Coordinates of C-alpha atoms and ligand atoms in Angstrom, one line a residue:
M1 CA 117.3 82.7 68.3
T2 CA 118.4 81.9 71.7
V3 CA 116.6 84.2 74.0
I4 CA 115.2 81.2 75.9
P5 CA 118.2 78.8 76.4
A6 CA 118.0 76.6 73.3
P7 CA 117.3 73.3 74.9
Q8 CA 114.3 74.8 76.8
T9 CA 113.0 76.3 73.6
D10 CA 113.2 72.9 72.0
V11 CA 111.4 71.3 74.9
L12 CA 108.6 73.9 74.6
R13 CA 108.3 73.6 70.9
A14 CA 108.0 69.8 71.2
Q15 CA 105.5 69.8 74.0
D16 CA 103.5 73.0 73.4
P17 CA 103.9 74.3 69.9
E18 CA 101.0 76.7 70.5
L19 CA 102.8 78.6 73.3
A20 CA 106.3 78.2 71.7
E21 CA 104.9 80.1 68.8
V22 CA 103.7 82.9 71.1
L23 CA 107.1 83.3 72.8
L24 CA 109.0 83.2 69.5
G25 CA 106.5 85.8 68.1
E26 CA 107.2 88.0 71.0
L27 CA 111.0 87.6 70.5
D28 CA 110.5 88.6 66.8
R29 CA 108.4 91.6 67.9
Q30 CA 111.1 92.8 70.3
S31 CA 113.8 92.2 67.8
T32 CA 112.2 94.0 64.8
T33 CA 110.5 97.0 66.3
L34 CA 111.9 99.8 68.4
Q35 CA 111.5 99.5 72.3
L36 CA 111.4 103.0 73.5
I37 CA 109.2 102.3 76.5
A38 CA 111.2 104.0 79.2
A39 CA 110.7 101.3 81.8
E40 CA 111.8 98.4 79.5
N41 CA 115.2 97.0 78.7
F42 CA 116.7 93.8 77.5
S43 CA 117.9 91.5 80.2
S44 CA 120.9 89.3 79.4
P45 CA 120.8 85.6 78.4
A46 CA 122.4 84.9 81.9
V47 CA 119.6 86.7 83.7
L48 CA 117.1 84.9 81.6
A49 CA 118.8 81.6 82.3
A50 CA 118.5 82.1 86.0
L51 CA 114.9 83.0 85.6
G52 CA 114.3 79.7 83.8
S53 CA 116.3 77.7 86.4
P54 CA 115.1 75.0 88.8
L55 CA 115.2 77.5 91.6
A56 CA 111.8 78.5 90.3
N57 CA 110.6 75.3 92.1
K58 CA 111.9 76.1 95.5
Y59 CA 109.8 77.4 98.4
A60 CA 111.9 79.6 100.7
E61 CA 109.7 81.6 103.1
G62 CA 111.7 83.7 105.5
Y63 CA 115.3 84.8 105.1
P64 CA 118.7 83.0 104.6
G65 CA 119.4 81.0 107.7
T66 CA 115.8 81.3 109.2
R67 CA 113.6 79.7 106.5
Y68 CA 110.2 78.0 107.2
H69 CA 111.2 75.2 104.6
G70 CA 113.9 72.6 104.4
G71 CA 116.3 72.3 101.5
C72 CA 117.1 75.9 101.3
E73 CA 120.9 75.6 101.3
F74 CA 121.3 76.8 97.7
A75 CA 118.4 79.3 97.9
D76 CA 120.2 80.8 100.9
V77 CA 123.5 81.2 99.0
A78 CA 121.7 82.7 96.0
E79 CA 119.9 85.4 98.3
R80 CA 123.0 86.2 100.2
I81 CA 124.9 86.8 97.0
A82 CA 122.2 89.1 95.7
V83 CA 122.0 91.0 99.0
D84 CA 125.8 91.4 99.3
R85 CA 126.0 92.5 95.7
A86 CA 123.2 95.1 96.1
K87 CA 124.7 96.5 99.2
A88 CA 128.1 96.9 97.5
L89 CA 126.7 98.3 94.3
F90 CA 124.7 101.0 96.0
G91 CA 126.7 101.6 99.2
A92 CA 123.7 100.5 101.4
E93 CA 123.9 99.0 104.9
H94 CA 121.0 96.7 104.2
A95 CA 119.3 95.3 101.2
N96 CA 116.1 93.4 100.8
V97 CA 115.8 91.6 97.5
Q98 CA 112.7 89.7 98.0
A99 CA 110.1 92.4 96.9
H100 CA 108.2 91.0 94.0
S101 CA 108.0 94.3 92.1
G102 CA 108.5 98.0 92.5
S103 CA 105.0 98.4 93.8
S104 CA 105.6 95.7 96.4
A105 CA 108.7 97.5 97.4
V106 CA 106.9 100.8 98.0
L107 CA 104.1 98.9 99.9
A108 CA 106.7 97.3 102.1
A109 CA 108.4 100.8 102.8
Y110 CA 105.2 102.2 103.8
A111 CA 104.4 99.2 106.1
A112 CA 107.8 99.6 107.7
L113 CA 107.3 103.3 108.5
L114 CA 103.6 104.3 108.4
R115 CA 100.3 103.6 110.0
P116 CA 97.0 103.8 108.1
G117 CA 95.8 107.4 108.2
D118 CA 99.3 108.9 108.2
T119 CA 99.9 111.9 106.0
V120 CA 102.4 111.4 103.1
L121 CA 103.8 114.1 100.8
A122 CA 104.5 112.9 97.3
L123 CA 104.8 114.1 93.7
G124 CA 101.1 114.4 92.5
L125 CA 100.0 111.8 90.0
P126 CA 99.3 114.4 87.2
Y127 CA 103.0 115.4 87.4
G128 CA 104.4 111.9 87.2
G129 CA 103.8 110.3 90.7
H130 CA 103.4 106.5 90.6
L131 CA 100.1 104.8 91.4
T132 CA 101.6 103.9 94.7
H133 CA 102.0 107.6 95.5
G134 CA 98.5 108.1 96.5
S135 CA 96.2 107.1 93.6
P136 CA 92.6 106.5 94.9
A137 CA 92.7 103.3 92.7
N138 CA 95.7 102.0 94.8
F139 CA 96.1 100.8 98.4
S140 CA 98.2 104.0 98.9
G141 CA 95.4 106.5 98.3
R142 CA 92.9 104.4 100.4
W143 CA 95.0 103.8 103.4
F144 CA 97.1 107.1 103.6
D145 CA 96.4 110.8 103.5
F146 CA 98.4 111.9 100.4
V147 CA 99.3 115.4 99.6
G148 CA 100.6 116.1 96.2
Y149 CA 103.4 118.5 95.3
G150 CA 103.9 119.6 91.7
V151 CA 106.3 120.7 89.0
D152 CA 106.6 124.3 87.7
G153 CA 104.2 124.7 84.8
E154 CA 106.8 126.6 82.8
T155 CA 110.0 124.8 83.4
G156 CA 108.7 121.3 84.2
L157 CA 111.1 121.1 87.3
V158 CA 110.1 120.1 90.8
D159 CA 109.1 123.2 92.8
Y160 CA 111.2 122.7 95.9
E161 CA 109.8 125.7 97.6
Q162 CA 106.4 124.3 97.2
V163 CA 107.6 121.0 98.7
R164 CA 108.9 122.9 101.7
A165 CA 105.7 124.9 102.1
L166 CA 103.5 121.9 101.9
A167 CA 105.8 120.0 104.3
R168 CA 105.6 122.8 106.8
S169 CA 101.8 123.1 106.6
H170 CA 100.9 119.4 106.5
R171 CA 103.7 117.9 108.7
P172 CA 103.8 114.6 106.8
K173 CA 105.0 111.4 108.4
A174 CA 107.0 110.7 105.2
I175 CA 108.0 112.5 102.1
V176 CA 108.3 110.5 98.8
C177 CA 110.5 111.5 96.0
G178 CA 110.6 109.6 92.7
S179 CA 108.5 109.6 89.5
I180 CA 107.5 107.6 86.5
A181 CA 108.2 110.4 84.2
Y182 CA 110.7 113.0 85.6
P183 CA 113.6 113.4 83.1
R184 CA 115.9 115.3 85.5
H185 CA 118.0 114.4 88.5
L186 CA 116.2 115.0 91.8
D187 CA 118.0 116.9 94.6
Y188 CA 118.0 114.2 97.3
A189 CA 120.0 116.5 99.7
L190 CA 117.4 119.1 99.4
F191 CA 114.5 116.6 100.0
R192 CA 116.5 115.4 103.0
E193 CA 116.8 118.9 104.4
I194 CA 113.1 119.5 104.0
A195 CA 112.2 116.1 105.6
D196 CA 114.6 116.9 108.5
E197 CA 112.9 120.3 109.0
V198 CA 109.6 118.7 109.6
G199 CA 110.7 115.5 111.2
A200 CA 109.5 113.3 108.3
Y201 CA 111.0 110.1 106.9
L202 CA 112.3 110.4 103.4
I203 CA 111.4 107.6 100.9
A204 CA 113.2 107.6 97.5
D205 CA 111.2 105.6 94.9
A206 CA 114.0 105.4 92.4
A207 CA 112.6 102.6 90.2
H208 CA 113.5 104.4 87.1
P209 CA 117.0 105.8 87.7
M210 CA 118.5 103.1 89.9
G211 CA 120.3 101.4 87.0
L212 CA 121.9 104.8 86.1
V213 CA 122.9 105.1 89.9
A214 CA 124.7 101.7 89.6
G215 CA 126.8 102.9 86.7
G216 CA 127.5 106.3 88.2
A217 CA 125.4 108.1 85.8
A218 CA 122.9 109.5 88.2
P219 CA 123.1 110.7 91.9
N220 CA 122.6 108.1 94.5
P221 CA 119.7 108.5 96.9
V222 CA 120.9 106.0 99.4
P223 CA 123.0 108.4 101.5
Y224 CA 120.0 110.7 101.9
A225 CA 116.9 108.6 102.1
D226 CA 115.7 106.5 104.9
I227 CA 114.4 103.9 102.6
V228 CA 115.2 103.6 98.9
C229 CA 112.7 101.5 96.7
A230 CA 113.6 100.4 93.3
T231 CA 112.8 98.0 90.5
T232 CA 115.4 95.7 89.1
H233 CA 114.1 95.5 85.5
K234 CA 114.2 99.1 84.2
V235 CA 117.6 100.7 83.4
L236 CA 119.2 98.2 85.9
R237 CA 118.5 95.4 83.3
G238 CA 117.7 92.6 85.6
P239 CA 114.6 90.4 86.1
R240 CA 111.2 92.0 86.8
G241 CA 111.3 92.6 90.5
G242 CA 111.8 95.1 93.4
M243 CA 114.5 95.9 95.9
I244 CA 114.7 97.9 99.0
L245 CA 117.8 99.6 100.5
C246 CA 118.0 101.1 104.0
G247 CA 120.3 101.7 106.9
G248 CA 121.0 99.0 109.5
D249 CA 118.6 100.8 111.9
L250 CA 115.5 100.0 109.6
A251 CA 116.8 96.6 108.5
E252 CA 114.6 94.5 110.7
R253 CA 111.5 96.6 110.1
V254 CA 111.9 96.5 106.3
D255 CA 112.5 92.8 106.2
R256 CA 109.4 92.2 108.3
A257 CA 107.4 94.5 106.2
V258 CA 108.2 92.4 103.1
F259 CA 107.8 89.0 104.7
P260 CA 105.6 88.2 106.4
F261 CA 103.6 91.4 106.4
T262 CA 103.0 91.9 102.6
Q263 CA 104.4 88.8 100.9
G264 CA 104.8 85.0 101.3
G265 CA 107.5 82.9 99.7
A266 CA 110.4 84.6 98.0
Q267 CA 110.7 84.0 94.3
M268 CA 114.2 82.4 94.4
H269 CA 114.7 82.2 90.6
T270 CA 114.0 85.9 90.4
I271 CA 116.4 86.5 93.3
A272 CA 119.2 84.5 91.6
A273 CA 118.5 86.5 88.5
K274 CA 118.7 89.8 90.5
A275 CA 122.2 88.5 91.7
V276 CA 123.3 88.0 88.2
A277 CA 122.1 91.4 87.1
F278 CA 123.9 93.1 90.2
G279 CA 127.0 91.3 89.1
E280 CA 126.7 92.7 85.5
A281 CA 125.9 96.2 86.9
A282 CA 129.2 96.2 88.8
T283 CA 131.3 95.9 85.6
P284 CA 133.0 98.7 83.7
A285 CA 130.9 97.7 80.7
F286 CA 127.8 98.6 82.6
T287 CA 129.2 101.9 83.7
A288 CA 129.9 102.7 80.1
Y289 CA 126.4 101.5 79.1
T290 CA 124.7 103.9 81.7
H291 CA 126.7 106.9 80.4
Q292 CA 125.8 106.0 76.8
V293 CA 122.1 105.7 77.8
V294 CA 122.2 109.4 79.0
V295 CA 124.1 110.6 75.9
N296 CA 121.6 108.8 73.6
A297 CA 118.7 110.3 75.5
R298 CA 120.2 113.8 75.2
V299 CA 120.8 113.3 71.5
L300 CA 117.3 111.8 70.9
A301 CA 115.6 114.7 72.9
H302 CA 117.5 117.2 70.7
A303 CA 116.7 115.6 67.5
L304 CA 112.9 115.2 68.5
A305 CA 113.0 119.0 69.3
G306 CA 114.3 119.3 65.7
Q307 CA 111.3 117.3 64.4
G308 CA 109.1 119.9 66.1
L309 CA 108.1 118.2 69.4
V310 CA 108.3 120.2 72.6
I311 CA 110.6 118.5 75.1
T312 CA 109.7 118.9 78.7
T313 CA 112.3 120.6 80.8
G314 CA 114.1 121.3 77.5
G315 CA 116.1 118.1 77.6
T316 CA 117.0 115.3 80.0
D317 CA 119.7 114.2 82.5
T318 CA 118.6 110.5 82.4
H319 CA 117.3 107.8 80.0
L320 CA 113.9 109.3 80.1
I321 CA 112.2 112.0 77.8
T322 CA 108.7 113.4 77.9
A323 CA 107.6 115.4 74.9
D324 CA 104.4 117.2 73.6
P325 CA 103.7 116.3 69.9
A326 CA 101.0 118.9 69.7
P327 CA 102.9 121.1 67.2
L328 CA 102.7 118.2 64.7
G329 CA 98.9 118.3 65.1
V330 CA 98.5 115.2 67.3
D331 CA 98.0 114.5 71.0
G332 CA 99.9 112.0 73.0
R333 CA 97.5 109.1 72.7
T334 CA 97.1 109.5 68.9
A335 CA 100.8 109.8 68.5
R336 CA 101.4 106.6 70.4
G337 CA 99.1 104.8 68.0
L338 CA 100.7 106.3 64.9
L339 CA 104.2 105.3 66.2
A340 CA 103.2 101.8 67.1
A341 CA 101.8 101.3 63.6
A342 CA 105.2 102.3 62.3
G343 CA 107.0 99.8 64.7
V344 CA 108.1 102.4 67.3
N345 CA 106.7 101.5 70.8
L346 CA 106.5 104.1 73.6
D347 CA 104.0 105.3 76.1
C348 CA 101.8 108.5 76.5
C349 CA 101.8 110.3 79.8
A350 CA 100.5 113.3 81.5
L351 CA 102.5 116.5 80.8
P352 CA 103.1 119.1 83.6
H353 CA 101.4 122.1 81.6
G354 CA 97.8 121.4 82.3
D355 CA 95.6 118.6 81.1
V356 CA 97.7 117.5 78.2
R357 CA 98.8 114.0 77.2
G358 CA 102.2 113.7 75.7
L359 CA 104.8 111.0 75.0
R360 CA 107.2 109.2 77.4
L361 CA 110.1 107.3 76.0
G362 CA 113.6 106.2 77.1
T363 CA 116.8 104.9 75.7
A364 CA 117.7 102.0 78.0
A365 CA 116.7 99.2 75.6
V366 CA 118.0 100.6 72.4
T367 CA 121.3 101.3 74.1
T368 CA 121.5 97.8 75.3
Q369 CA 121.1 96.8 71.7
G370 CA 124.3 98.8 70.9
M371 CA 122.7 101.9 69.2
R372 CA 124.4 105.1 69.6
E373 CA 124.1 108.8 68.7
A374 CA 123.7 108.2 64.9
E375 CA 120.9 105.9 65.5
M376 CA 119.1 108.2 67.8
D377 CA 119.1 110.9 64.9
R378 CA 117.7 108.3 62.7
I379 CA 115.0 107.2 65.1
A380 CA 113.9 110.8 65.6
A381 CA 113.6 111.3 61.9
L382 CA 111.5 108.1 61.5
M383 CA 109.3 109.2 64.3
G384 CA 108.8 112.6 62.7
T385 CA 107.9 111.0 59.4
A386 CA 105.4 108.6 61.1
L387 CA 103.7 111.5 63.0
R388 CA 103.6 113.9 60.1
T389 CA 102.6 111.4 57.4
P390 CA 100.6 108.5 58.8
A391 CA 100.1 107.2 55.3
R392 CA 103.9 106.3 55.3
A393 CA 103.6 103.9 58.4
A394 CA 104.4 100.9 56.4
A395 CA 107.4 102.4 54.8
V396 CA 108.8 103.6 58.3
R397 CA 108.0 100.2 59.7
E398 CA 110.3 98.7 57.0
E399 CA 113.0 101.1 57.8
V400 CA 112.6 100.3 61.5
R401 CA 113.0 96.6 60.6
E402 CA 116.2 97.4 58.7
L403 CA 117.6 99.5 61.5
T404 CA 116.8 97.0 64.3
G405 CA 118.2 94.2 62.0
G406 CA 121.7 95.6 62.5
F407 CA 121.3 95.6 66.4
P408 CA 119.8 92.1 67.5
P409 CA 119.0 92.3 71.2
Y410 CA 120.0 88.6 71.5
P411 CA 122.6 86.6 69.6
R412 CA 121.1 84.5 66.9
Ligands
PLP1 C1 108.0 101.4 87.7 C2 107.8 102.1 88.9 C3 107.0 101.6 90.0 C4 106.5 100.2 89.9 O1 107.1 99.1 89.5 P1 106.3 97.7 89.2 O2 107.5 96.7 89.2 O3 105.7 97.9 87.9 O4 105.4 97.5 90.3 C5 107.0 102.2 91.2 N1 107.4 103.5 91.3 C6 108.0 104.1 90.3 C7 108.4 105.5 90.4 C8 108.2 103.5 89.1 O5 108.7 104.2 88.0

């Protein structure tokens, strides 16, 4: 098991067996159960090596060439490589790779464009908006005046006419498009048109699909949005972290919004790992991966429908599926527990049709493991069994162990 570079595992085991045990237990859990959490993936040993590198020791406040600390010559090179690769990968004029997370990226985007009290139009939380899109429990809901648009209760699709009507009546300073649970492509050109009509900024929070964008398997928001926020750890398969892309006109405002406005020192080991991930994402193998992710999601959605689940929007364009297990006699929360007991990990989430909790799952991680269409059919069948006959959880758990045994996420 070489998820952590072997020498480091040995060092940890010798010095702190208690914690080494925990890390190896987690590796075993990830390797022997199914990871269908839509936001998760398996980053490569090279990405993990960069994360565990001595750049973790380095303080590097500021930006390459203008740091507040000495000794930044290698940190500067790492960050320049990450920025150049991100710009090339997504066709952006400017990239900031310092945002610590997807949420930090959104916070910085708001800081760059908005003032407290400004009106912002975003997908409502019950329809898949993120916490940073106006939740009262988050800074966004406290400091800005959020108006939520929704999805059609029947089709589950974004209601663009409602977006346009709300934009006209509320005259927001910014419109946010992006979701934690939307399985279809967004029409960025239409969002741009609506934003232009009311003189609003367009912020695309593409945390989920940005990896698909890198591989050409989803439309790129960069040509349409003033600012694109993303995570680097979802389909993109890099380290946990955030990223912001924008035009040259907003570059300075975005950089200052990240540091010094909302963050301190850059996490240089993470930035190095982002550079590694962007390098991987520029390869033909990654392009093929992203297209297989979508094929797998479509096959899985179809097979889950065959098991009796109701698939929101009738399918998916992406890695992400939301489904209502109600026809099997369980709600989303109960279903999540039954599936976890059977070794299948996924989330529950709000569903568009009213106050229902359904399931949210994705194919990014299982596809990284090498699973394809046949495995998706098998996963759906196992899920159907686990949901219909909870008494068979242990038997399904054994089948999951056998299935995952053929697709180890890390070389042994
Ligand atoms: C995942 C996600 C985020 C937040 O990312 P974190 O790294 O968890 O902070 C923000 N917005 C959307 C749409 C997301 O899907």
